[in-house]
Tab-separated table of N, CA and C in Angstrom:
chain	number	residue	atom	x	y	z
A	27	MET	N	5.989	2.025	81.157
A	27	MET	CA	4.600	1.354	81.139
A	27	MET	C	3.653	1.930	80.555
A	28	ALA	N	2.648	0.893	79.837
A	28	ALA	CA	1.549	1.791	78.915
A	28	ALA	C	0.019	1.853	80.086
A	29	THR	N	-0.647	2.519	79.259
A	29	THR	CA	-2.117	2.742	80.115
A	29	THR	C	-2.400	1.861	80.342
A	30	THR	N	-2.471	0.517	79.549
A	30	THR	CA	-3.436	-0.262	79.663
A	30	THR	C	-2.182	-1.583	79.677
A	31	ASP	N	-2.776	-2.655	80.407
A	31	ASP	CA	-2.020	-4.032	80.468
A	31	ASP	C	-2.488	-4.935	79.431
A	32	TYR	N	-1.529	-5.892	79.215
A	32	TYR	CA	-2.146	-6.755	78.100
A	32	TYR	C	-1.884	-8.212	78.500
A	33	GLN	N	-2.892	-9.108	78.063
A	33	GLN	CA	-2.814	-10.664	78.481
A	33	GLN	C	-3.196	-11.255	77.315
A	34	ARG	N	-2.807	-12.671	77.511
A	34	ARG	CA	-3.368	-13.664	76.304
A	34	ARG	C	-4.791	-13.963	76.583
A	35	PRO	N	-5.734	-13.748	76.216
A	35	PRO	CA	-7.196	-13.863	76.624
A	35	PRO	C	-7.691	-15.395	76.851
A	36	GLU	N	-7.012	-16.336	75.875
A	36	GLU	CA	-7.320	-17.516	76.046
A	36	GLU	C	-6.910	-18.110	77.708
A	37	THR	N	-6.094	-17.573	78.017
A	37	THR	CA	-5.865	-18.197	79.535
A	37	THR	C	-5.827	-17.218	80.709
A	38	ALA	N	-6.462	-16.316	80.293
A	38	ALA	CA	-6.765	-15.232	81.541
A	38	ALA	C	-8.245	-15.434	82.182
A	39	HIS	N	-7.935	-16.065	83.349
A	39	HIS	CA	-8.998	-16.034	84.050
A	39	HIS	C	-8.363	-16.249	85.909
A	40	ALA	N	-9.176	-15.852	86.681
A	40	ALA	CA	-8.902	-15.572	88.124
A	40	ALA	C	-8.448	-16.732	88.945
A	41	SER	N	-8.578	-18.219	88.392
A	41	SER	CA	-8.235	-19.197	89.119
A	41	SER	C	-7.218	-19.594	88.829
A	42	LEU	N	-6.113	-18.791	88.346
A	42	LEU	CA	-4.452	-19.372	88.194
A	42	LEU	C	-3.969	-19.714	89.626
A	43	ALA	N	-3.152	-20.541	89.382
A	43	ALA	CA	-2.040	-21.049	90.325
A	43	ALA	C	-0.614	-20.382	89.904
A	44	VAL	N	-0.390	-19.277	89.928
A	44	VAL	CA	0.646	-18.443	89.467
A	44	VAL	C	2.022	-19.341	90.545
A	45	ASP	N	3.153	-19.874	89.926
A	45	ASP	CA	4.204	-20.708	90.348
A	45	ASP	C	5.496	-19.878	90.076
A	46	ARG	N	5.704	-18.843	89.510
A	46	ARG	CA	6.874	-18.094	89.018
A	46	ARG	C	6.460	-16.565	88.330
A	47	VAL	N	6.985	-15.766	88.496
A	47	VAL	CA	7.033	-14.516	88.053
A	47	VAL	C	8.550	-14.377	86.964
A	48	VAL	N	8.546	-13.738	85.701
A	48	VAL	CA	9.554	-13.626	84.945
A	48	VAL	C	9.185	-12.016	84.665
A	49	VAL	N	10.792	-11.387	84.748
A	49	VAL	CA	10.698	-10.047	84.513
A	49	VAL	C	11.372	-9.773	83.183
A	50	HIS	N	11.329	-9.539	82.169
A	50	HIS	CA	12.198	-9.082	81.053
A	50	HIS	C	12.587	-7.302	81.140
A	51	LYS	N	13.734	-6.940	81.628
A	51	LYS	CA	13.771	-5.899	81.833
A	51	LYS	C	13.644	-5.246	80.366
A	52	ALA	N	14.799	-5.615	79.690
A	52	ALA	CA	14.643	-4.612	78.249
A	52	ALA	C	13.365	-4.662	77.495
A	53	LYS	N	12.409	-5.881	77.641
A	53	LYS	CA	11.201	-5.588	76.894
A	53	LYS	C	10.113	-4.910	78.004
A	54	ARG	N	10.368	-4.770	79.194
A	54	ARG	CA	9.538	-4.022	80.168
A	54	ARG	C	8.254	-4.787	80.297
A	55	ARG	N	8.418	-5.828	80.498
A	55	ARG	CA	7.411	-6.554	80.545
A	55	ARG	C	7.947	-7.836	82.004
A	56	LEU	N	6.360	-8.088	82.428
A	56	LEU	CA	6.536	-9.107	83.755
A	56	LEU	C	5.468	-9.969	83.416
A	57	ASP	N	5.806	-11.424	83.337
A	57	ASP	CA	5.192	-12.423	83.069
A	57	ASP	C	4.775	-13.372	84.237
A	58	LEU	N	3.357	-13.656	84.237
A	58	LEU	CA	2.985	-14.275	85.558
A	58	LEU	C	3.047	-15.865	84.996
A	59	MET	N	3.738	-16.983	85.498
A	59	MET	CA	3.830	-18.163	84.800
A	59	MET	C	3.124	-19.030	85.649
A	60	VAL	N	2.680	-20.331	84.862
A	60	VAL	CA	2.235	-21.360	85.352
A	60	VAL	C	2.514	-22.363	84.619
A	61	ASP	N	3.457	-23.433	85.121
A	61	ASP	CA	3.994	-24.695	84.474
A	61	ASP	C	4.764	-24.226	83.343
A	62	GLY	N	5.604	-23.166	83.307
A	62	GLY	CA	6.418	-22.718	82.591
A	62	GLY	C	5.412	-21.918	81.298
A	63	GLU	N	4.344	-21.660	81.774
A	63	GLU	CA	4.000	-20.946	80.415
A	63	GLU	C	3.275	-19.536	81.049
A	64	ALA	N	3.633	-17.949	80.160
A	64	ALA	CA	3.124	-17.011	80.704
A	64	ALA	C	1.694	-17.181	80.473
A	65	VAL	N	0.844	-16.911	81.549
A	65	VAL	CA	-0.517	-16.849	81.572
A	65	VAL	C	-1.272	-15.420	81.531
A	66	LYS	N	-0.257	-14.392	82.125
A	66	LYS	CA	-0.629	-12.898	82.171
A	66	LYS	C	0.592	-12.308	81.937
A	67	THR	N	0.372	-10.978	81.334
A	67	THR	CA	1.723	-10.548	81.138
A	67	THR	C	1.382	-9.004	81.150
A	68	PHE	N	1.995	-8.175	81.700
A	68	PHE	CA	2.187	-6.813	82.135
A	68	PHE	C	3.132	-5.944	81.620
A	69	ARG	N	3.060	-4.672	80.992
A	69	ARG	CA	3.963	-3.747	80.803
A	69	ARG	C	4.246	-3.086	82.461
A	70	ILE	N	5.791	-2.854	82.667
A	70	ILE	CA	6.469	-2.422	83.686
A	70	ILE	C	7.354	-1.234	83.384
A	71	SER	N	7.789	-0.573	84.252
A	71	SER	CA	8.546	0.491	84.707
A	71	SER	C	9.903	0.224	85.559
A	72	LEU	N	10.681	0.706	85.059
A	72	LEU	CA	11.907	0.129	86.111
A	72	LEU	C	12.580	1.509	86.645
A	73	GLY	N	13.841	1.233	87.168
A	73	GLY	CA	14.722	2.354	87.855
A	73	GLY	C	15.256	3.156	86.753
A	74	ASP	N	15.130	4.563	87.113
A	74	ASP	CA	15.929	5.426	86.482
A	74	ASP	C	17.197	5.095	85.726
A	75	ASN	N	17.973	4.267	85.956
A	75	ASN	CA	18.949	3.722	85.295
A	75	ASN	C	18.685	1.947	85.250
A	76	PRO	N	18.149	1.674	84.076
A	76	PRO	CA	17.557	0.590	84.042
A	76	PRO	C	18.781	-0.625	83.652
A	77	GLN	N	19.370	-0.284	82.861
A	77	GLN	CA	20.287	-1.240	82.302
A	77	GLN	C	21.780	-1.903	83.427
A	78	GLY	N	21.540	-2.989	83.073
A	78	GLY	CA	22.724	-3.665	84.340
A	78	GLY	C	21.975	-4.029	85.697
A	79	HIS	N	22.600	-4.724	86.244
A	79	HIS	CA	22.380	-5.577	87.621
A	79	HIS	C	22.610	-4.295	88.858
A	80	LYS	N	21.675	-4.193	89.625
A	80	LYS	CA	21.683	-3.482	90.789
A	80	LYS	C	23.281	-3.704	91.616
A	81	LEU	N	23.898	-2.635	91.638
A	81	LEU	CA	25.207	-2.903	92.268
A	81	LEU	C	25.156	-2.371	93.889
A	82	PHE	N	24.701	-1.261	93.950
A	82	PHE	CA	24.766	-0.656	95.534
A	82	PHE	C	23.429	0.433	95.572
A	83	GLU	N	22.998	0.720	96.854
A	83	GLU	CA	21.937	1.525	97.215
A	83	GLU	C	22.292	2.810	96.393
A	84	GLY	N	21.220	3.347	95.740
A	84	GLY	CA	21.197	4.594	95.026
A	84	GLY	C	21.414	4.595	93.602
A	85	ASP	N	21.999	3.483	93.122
A	85	ASP	CA	22.297	3.654	91.665
A	85	ASP	C	20.930	3.397	90.860
A	86	GLU	N	19.794	3.626	91.064
A	86	GLU	CA	18.723	3.651	90.403
A	86	GLU	C	18.363	2.296	89.383
A	87	ARG	N	19.181	1.258	89.767
A	87	ARG	CA	19.020	0.151	88.869
A	87	ARG	C	18.324	-1.151	89.351
A	88	THR	N	17.405	-1.589	88.581
A	88	THR	CA	16.397	-2.821	89.209
A	88	THR	C	17.701	-4.107	89.029
A	89	PRO	N	17.652	-4.792	90.221
A	89	PRO	CA	18.463	-5.900	89.911
A	89	PRO	C	18.312	-7.332	89.042
A	90	GLU	N	19.117	-8.269	88.898
A	90	GLU	CA	18.719	-9.236	87.885
A	90	GLU	C	19.102	-10.321	88.680
A	91	GLY	N	18.503	-11.345	88.345
A	91	GLY	CA	18.764	-12.699	89.006
A	91	GLY	C	17.598	-13.146	89.826
A	92	ASP	N	17.858	-14.413	90.410
A	92	ASP	CA	16.731	-15.196	90.865
A	92	ASP	C	16.578	-14.458	92.424
A	93	TYR	N	15.194	-14.464	92.633
A	93	TYR	CA	15.141	-13.857	94.026
A	93	TYR	C	13.638	-14.864	94.322
A	94	VAL	N	12.725	-14.248	95.595
A	94	VAL	CA	11.490	-14.686	96.137
A	94	VAL	C	10.908	-13.378	96.141
A	95	LEU	N	9.566	-13.676	95.903
A	95	LEU	CA	8.493	-12.651	96.524
A	95	LEU	C	8.055	-13.012	97.933
A	96	ASP	N	8.673	-12.437	99.003
A	96	ASP	CA	8.936	-12.928	100.197
A	96	ASP	C	7.613	-12.354	101.283
A	97	TRP	N	7.366	-10.785	100.842
A	97	TRP	CA	6.520	-10.237	102.018
A	97	TRP	C	5.728	-9.113	101.120
A	98	ARG	N	4.534	-8.784	101.628
A	98	ARG	CA	3.819	-7.408	101.129
A	98	ARG	C	3.239	-6.707	101.999
A	99	ASN	N	3.238	-5.446	101.295
A	99	ASN	CA	2.747	-4.314	102.222
A	99	ASN	C	1.461	-3.688	101.429
A	100	PRO	N	0.506	-3.839	102.115
A	100	PRO	CA	-0.825	-3.087	101.641
A	100	PRO	C	-0.513	-1.588	101.809
A	101	GLY	N	-0.260	-1.249	102.675
A	101	GLY	CA	-0.099	0.219	103.218
A	101	GLY	C	1.004	1.105	102.550
A	102	SER	N	1.719	0.627	101.754
A	102	SER	CA	2.922	1.298	101.235
A	102	SER	C	2.731	2.711	100.642
A	103	SER	N	3.994	3.404	100.336
A	103	SER	CA	3.605	4.544	99.922
A	103	SER	C	3.180	4.690	98.220
A	104	TYR	N	3.300	3.457	97.673
A	104	TYR	CA	2.757	3.237	96.424
A	104	TYR	C	1.623	2.502	96.719
A	105	TYR	N	0.985	2.340	95.409
A	105	TYR	CA	-0.438	1.308	95.175
A	105	TYR	C	0.061	-0.149	95.519
A	106	LYS	N	0.125	-0.739	97.002
A	106	LYS	CA	0.459	-1.949	97.082
A	106	LYS	C	1.606	-2.170	96.892
A	107	SER	N	2.507	-2.999	97.741
A	107	SER	CA	4.011	-3.480	97.134
A	107	SER	C	3.995	-4.925	97.818
A	108	ILE	N	4.939	-5.808	96.946
A	108	ILE	CA	5.450	-7.032	97.225
A	108	ILE	C	7.030	-6.890	96.947
A	109	HIS	N	7.364	-7.421	98.141
A	109	HIS	CA	8.912	-7.444	98.341
A	109	HIS	C	9.908	-8.495	97.616
A	110	ILE	N	10.537	-8.017	96.871
A	110	ILE	CA	11.639	-8.784	96.445
A	110	ILE	C	12.663	-9.228	97.322
A	111	SER	N	13.236	-10.562	97.101
A	111	SER	CA	14.416	-11.000	98.538
A	111	SER	C	15.630	-10.231	97.979
A	112	TYR	N	15.658	-9.430	97.474
A	112	TYR	CA	17.121	-8.891	96.973
A	112	TYR	C	17.496	-7.684	98.257
A	113	PRO	N	18.657	-8.062	99.091
A	113	PRO	CA	19.871	-8.562	98.282
A	113	PRO	C	20.044	-9.668	98.683
A	114	ASN	N	20.687	-10.753	97.952
A	114	ASN	CA	20.929	-11.952	98.377
A	114	ASN	C	22.391	-12.138	98.759
A	115	ALA	N	23.115	-13.284	98.919
A	115	ALA	CA	24.464	-13.495	99.525
A	115	ALA	C	25.451	-12.740	98.463
A	116	HIS	N	25.206	-13.180	96.952
A	116	HIS	CA	26.274	-12.829	95.998
A	116	HIS	C	26.043	-11.284	96.015
A	117	ASP	N	24.577	-10.395	96.174
A	117	ASP	CA	24.525	-8.946	95.795
A	117	ASP	C	25.353	-8.363	96.990
A	118	ARG	N	25.188	-8.858	98.248
A	118	ARG	CA	26.171	-8.504	99.126
A	118	ARG	C	27.712	-8.284	99.275
A	119	GLU	N	27.858	-9.548	98.662
A	119	GLU	CA	29.306	-9.590	98.251
A	119	GLU	C	29.953	-8.735	97.080
A	120	LEU	N	29.127	-8.558	96.106
A	120	LEU	CA	29.409	-7.614	95.015
A	120	LEU	C	29.546	-6.280	95.768
A	121	ALA	N	28.534	-5.778	96.424
A	121	ALA	CA	28.559	-4.462	97.135
A	121	ALA	C	29.820	-4.253	98.291
A	122	SER	N	29.815	-5.234	99.009
A	122	SER	CA	31.315	-5.228	99.967
A	122	SER	C	32.522	-4.995	99.272
A	123	ASP	N	32.612	-5.749	97.880
A	123	ASP	CA	33.901	-5.540	97.289
A	123	ASP	C	34.408	-4.243	96.696
A	124	TRP	N	33.136	-3.630	96.678
A	124	TRP	CA	33.275	-2.005	96.283
A	124	TRP	C	33.109	-1.173	97.659
A	125	GLY	N	33.146	-1.814	98.731
A	125	GLY	CA	32.880	-0.843	99.798
A	125	GLY	C	31.611	-0.231	100.028
A	126	LEU	N	30.387	-0.730	99.235
A	126	LEU	CA	28.956	-0.055	99.194
A	126	LEU	C	28.123	-0.851	99.771
A	127	ASN	N	26.697	-0.329	100.163
A	127	ASN	CA	25.814	-0.816	100.529
A	127	ASN	C	24.989	-1.394	99.560
A	128	PRO	N	24.515	-2.501	99.419
A	128	PRO	CA	23.898	-3.105	98.205
A	128	PRO	C	22.469	-2.681	98.190
A	129	GLY	N	21.822	-1.670	99.499
A	129	GLY	CA	20.652	-1.439	99.245
A	129	GLY	C	19.504	-2.513	99.467
A	130	GLY	N	18.237	-2.392	99.461
A	130	GLY	CA	17.200	-3.243	99.731
A	130	GLY	C	16.058	-2.606	99.402
A	131	GLU	N	14.885	-3.129	100.262
A	131	GLU	CA	13.329	-2.588	99.929
A	131	GLU	C	13.200	-2.391	98.107
A	132	ILE	N	13.625	-3.539	97.263
A	132	ILE	CA	13.310	-3.722	95.858
A	132	ILE	C	11.940	-4.410	96.322
A	133	MET	N	10.721	-3.703	95.263
A	133	MET	CA	9.387	-4.193	95.042
A	133	MET	C	8.830	-4.310	94.251
A	134	ILE	N	7.932	-4.978	93.754
A	134	ILE	CA	6.841	-4.688	92.572
A	134	ILE	C	5.661	-3.890	93.336
A	135	HIS	N	5.242	-2.863	92.584
A	135	HIS	CA	4.341	-1.920	92.963
A	135	HIS	C	3.818	-1.192	92.124
A	136	GLY	N	2.698	-0.808	92.602
A	136	GLY	CA	1.693	0.409	91.749
A	136	GLY	C	2.411	1.805	91.938
A	137	LEU	N	1.572	2.750	91.377
A	137	LEU	CA	1.645	4.065	91.303
A	137	LEU	C	2.065	4.746	92.593
A	138	PRO	N	2.439	5.902	92.536
A	138	PRO	CA	2.734	6.501	93.683
A	138	PRO	C	1.113	6.792	94.368
A	139	ASN	N	0.583	6.574	95.724
A	139	ASN	CA	-0.342	7.125	96.587
A	139	ASN	C	-1.056	8.322	95.954
A	140	ASP	N	0.127	9.046	95.660
A	140	ASP	CA	-0.560	10.717	95.372
A	140	ASP	C	-0.417	11.090	93.889
A	141	ALA	N	-0.482	9.967	92.782
A	141	ALA	CA	-0.402	10.272	91.617
A	141	ALA	C	-1.626	10.898	91.101
A	142	GLY	N	-3.124	10.509	91.816
A	142	GLY	CA	-4.093	11.241	91.058
A	142	GLY	C	-4.345	11.251	89.873
A	143	ASP	N	-4.774	12.578	89.501
A	143	ASP	CA	-4.978	12.691	88.165
A	143	ASP	C	-4.056	12.980	87.040
A	144	MET	N	-2.592	12.767	87.786
A	144	MET	CA	-1.380	12.729	87.091
A	144	MET	C	-0.895	11.466	86.582
A	145	ALA	N	-1.727	9.916	87.166
A	145	ALA	CA	-1.257	8.801	86.814
A	145	ALA	C	-0.583	8.489	85.463
A	146	PHE	N	-1.300	9.163	84.406
A	146	PHE	CA	-1.021	8.954	82.828
A	146	PHE	C	0.641	9.275	82.757
A	147	ALA	N	0.755	10.290	83.544
A	147	ALA	CA	2.129	10.493	83.059
A	147	ALA	C	3.476	9.595	83.263
A	148	PHE	N	3.021	8.740	84.319
A	148	PHE	CA	4.011	7.935	84.473
A	148	PHE	C	4.126	6.675	83.340
A	149	ALA	N	3.194	6.560	82.576
A	149	ALA	CA	3.057	5.598	81.522
A	149	ALA	C	4.523	5.753	80.669
A	150	GLY	N	4.890	4.541	80.167
A	150	GLY	CA	6.005	4.334	79.515
A	150	GLY	C	7.571	5.093	79.788
A	151	LEU	N	7.766	5.309	81.030
A	151	LEU	CA	8.839	5.999	81.475
A	151	LEU	C	9.453	4.976	82.886
A	152	ASP	N	10.708	5.271	82.934
A	152	ASP	CA	11.439	4.292	84.070
A	152	ASP	C	11.292	5.458	84.941
A	153	TRP	N	10.828	5.424	86.285
A	153	TRP	CA	10.704	6.350	87.100
A	153	TRP	C	11.091	5.931	88.565
A	154	THR	N	11.182	4.717	89.028
A	154	THR	CA	11.742	4.187	90.046
A	154	THR	C	13.048	4.352	90.592
A	155	ASP	N	13.165	3.958	91.749
A	155	ASP	CA	14.569	3.952	92.382
A	155	ASP	C	15.159	2.396	92.091
A	156	GLY	N	14.650	1.577	91.468
A	156	GLY	CA	14.787	0.568	91.106
A	156	GLY	C	13.902	-0.787	91.415
A	157	CYS	N	12.570	-0.331	91.577
A	157	CYS	CA	11.562	-1.208	91.855
A	157	CYS	C	11.368	-1.400	90.446
A	158	ILE	N	9.989	-2.340	90.498
A	158	ILE	CA	9.260	-2.994	89.312
A	158	ILE	C	7.801	-2.162	89.548
A	159	ALA	N	7.642	-1.286	88.591
A	159	ALA	CA	6.038	-0.516	88.731
A	159	ALA	C	5.329	-0.908	87.760
A	160	VAL	N	4.293	-1.141	88.234
A	160	VAL	CA	2.812	-1.297	87.037
A	160	VAL	C	1.722	-0.318	87.726
A	161	THR	N	0.802	-0.582	86.580
A	161	THR	CA	-0.473	0.094	86.961
A	161	THR	C	-0.894	-0.351	88.076
A	162	ASN	N	-1.871	0.334	88.751
A	162	ASN	CA	-2.493	0.112	89.854
A	162	ASN	C	-3.686	-1.389	89.609
A	163	GLU	N	-4.149	-1.248	88.373
A	163	GLU	CA	-5.183	-2.401	88.209
A	163	GLU	C	-4.293	-3.635	88.195
A	164	ALA	N	-3.060	-3.402	86.981
A	164	ALA	CA	-2.174	-4.650	87.489
A	164	ALA	C	-1.586	-5.098	88.428
A	165	MET	N	-1.465	-4.121	89.306
A	165	MET	CA	-0.982	-4.462	90.828
A	165	MET	C	-1.953	-5.293	91.642
A	166	ASP	N	-3.562	-4.959	91.221
A	166	ASP	CA	-4.443	-5.882	91.989
A	166	ASP	C	-4.569	-7.098	91.623
A	167	GLN	N	-4.112	-7.339	90.208
A	167	GLN	CA	-4.090	-8.663	89.647
A	167	GLN	C	-2.957	-9.427	90.269
A	168	ILE	N	-1.811	-8.939	90.233
A	168	ILE	CA	-0.744	-9.584	90.698
A	168	ILE	C	-1.016	-9.919	92.123
A	169	TRP	N	-1.344	-9.053	93.110
A	169	TRP	CA	-1.609	-8.809	94.691
A	169	TRP	C	-2.491	-10.590	94.694
A	170	THR	N	-3.396	-10.330	94.176
A	170	THR	CA	-4.308	-11.895	93.874
A	170	THR	C	-3.678	-12.935	93.687
A	171	LEU	N	-3.004	-13.047	92.459
A	171	LEU	CA	-2.781	-14.152	91.987
A	171	LEU	C	-1.289	-14.589	92.478
A	172	VAL	N	-0.399	-13.785	92.951
A	172	VAL	CA	0.900	-14.190	93.196
A	172	VAL	C	0.997	-14.351	94.923
A	173	PRO	N	1.172	-15.797	95.278
A	173	PRO	CA	1.501	-15.642	96.641
A	173	PRO	C	2.624	-15.389	97.364
A	174	ASP	N	2.777	-15.305	98.295
A	174	ASP	CA	4.083	-15.059	99.220
A	174	ASP	C	4.975	-16.160	98.944
A	175	GLY	N	6.465	-16.057	98.788
A	175	GLY	CA	6.984	-17.439	98.466
A	175	GLY	C	7.458	-17.443	97.070
A	176	THR	N	6.487	-17.013	96.033
A	176	THR	CA	6.696	-17.242	94.837
A	176	THR	C	8.082	-16.833	94.076
A	177	PRO	N	8.724	-17.830	93.566
A	177	PRO	CA	10.117	-17.197	92.863
A	177	PRO	C	9.845	-16.239	92.100
A	178	ILE	N	10.689	-15.320	91.722
A	178	ILE	CA	10.808	-14.435	90.552
A	178	ILE	C	12.218	-14.332	90.183
A	179	ARG	N	12.366	-14.534	88.613
A	179	ARG	CA	13.582	-14.246	87.739
A	179	ARG	C	13.562	-12.688	87.099
A	180	ILE	N	14.558	-12.012	87.524
A	180	ILE	CA	14.465	-10.900	86.473
A	180	ILE	C	15.840	-10.717	85.341
A	181	LEU	N	15.376	-10.813	84.273
A	181	LEU	CA	16.355	-10.959	83.146
A	181	LEU	C	16.827	-9.623	82.889
A	182	PRO	N	17.860	-9.671	82.037
A	182	PRO	CA	18.332	-8.348	81.714
A	182	PRO	C	17.446	-7.845	80.580
């Protein structure tokens, strides 16, 4: 996660009607989409074990696939959080085949609430347990521009 987020200035404005979120794990990038075009882009941090699809609780991977941003928590342990609808039926089946719990509570969120003066230390690191983290400033924008029910696609 970089200390500053970036966006394409020609499309950056507050009246966006975001209709999809796309995450590119390998590029550490989250795009807010309108009619198939990325209108805002943010750097992200992932789980401590970022490669591959999340298989079970505790593997510290970020899931891959199509989900929905279905609810939000303004009072989470991190600076705001928006829930990703992981696990879906396929995820539960995969974990069950291994006799494992697929986990859950995968979110897009800001920094830990107690980061304080150490917020800079999170930049460029994968540090979550499988969530998608952004700066607090980016989280404010995502929180405002992305309504509940928005689809999210998480790509490898």
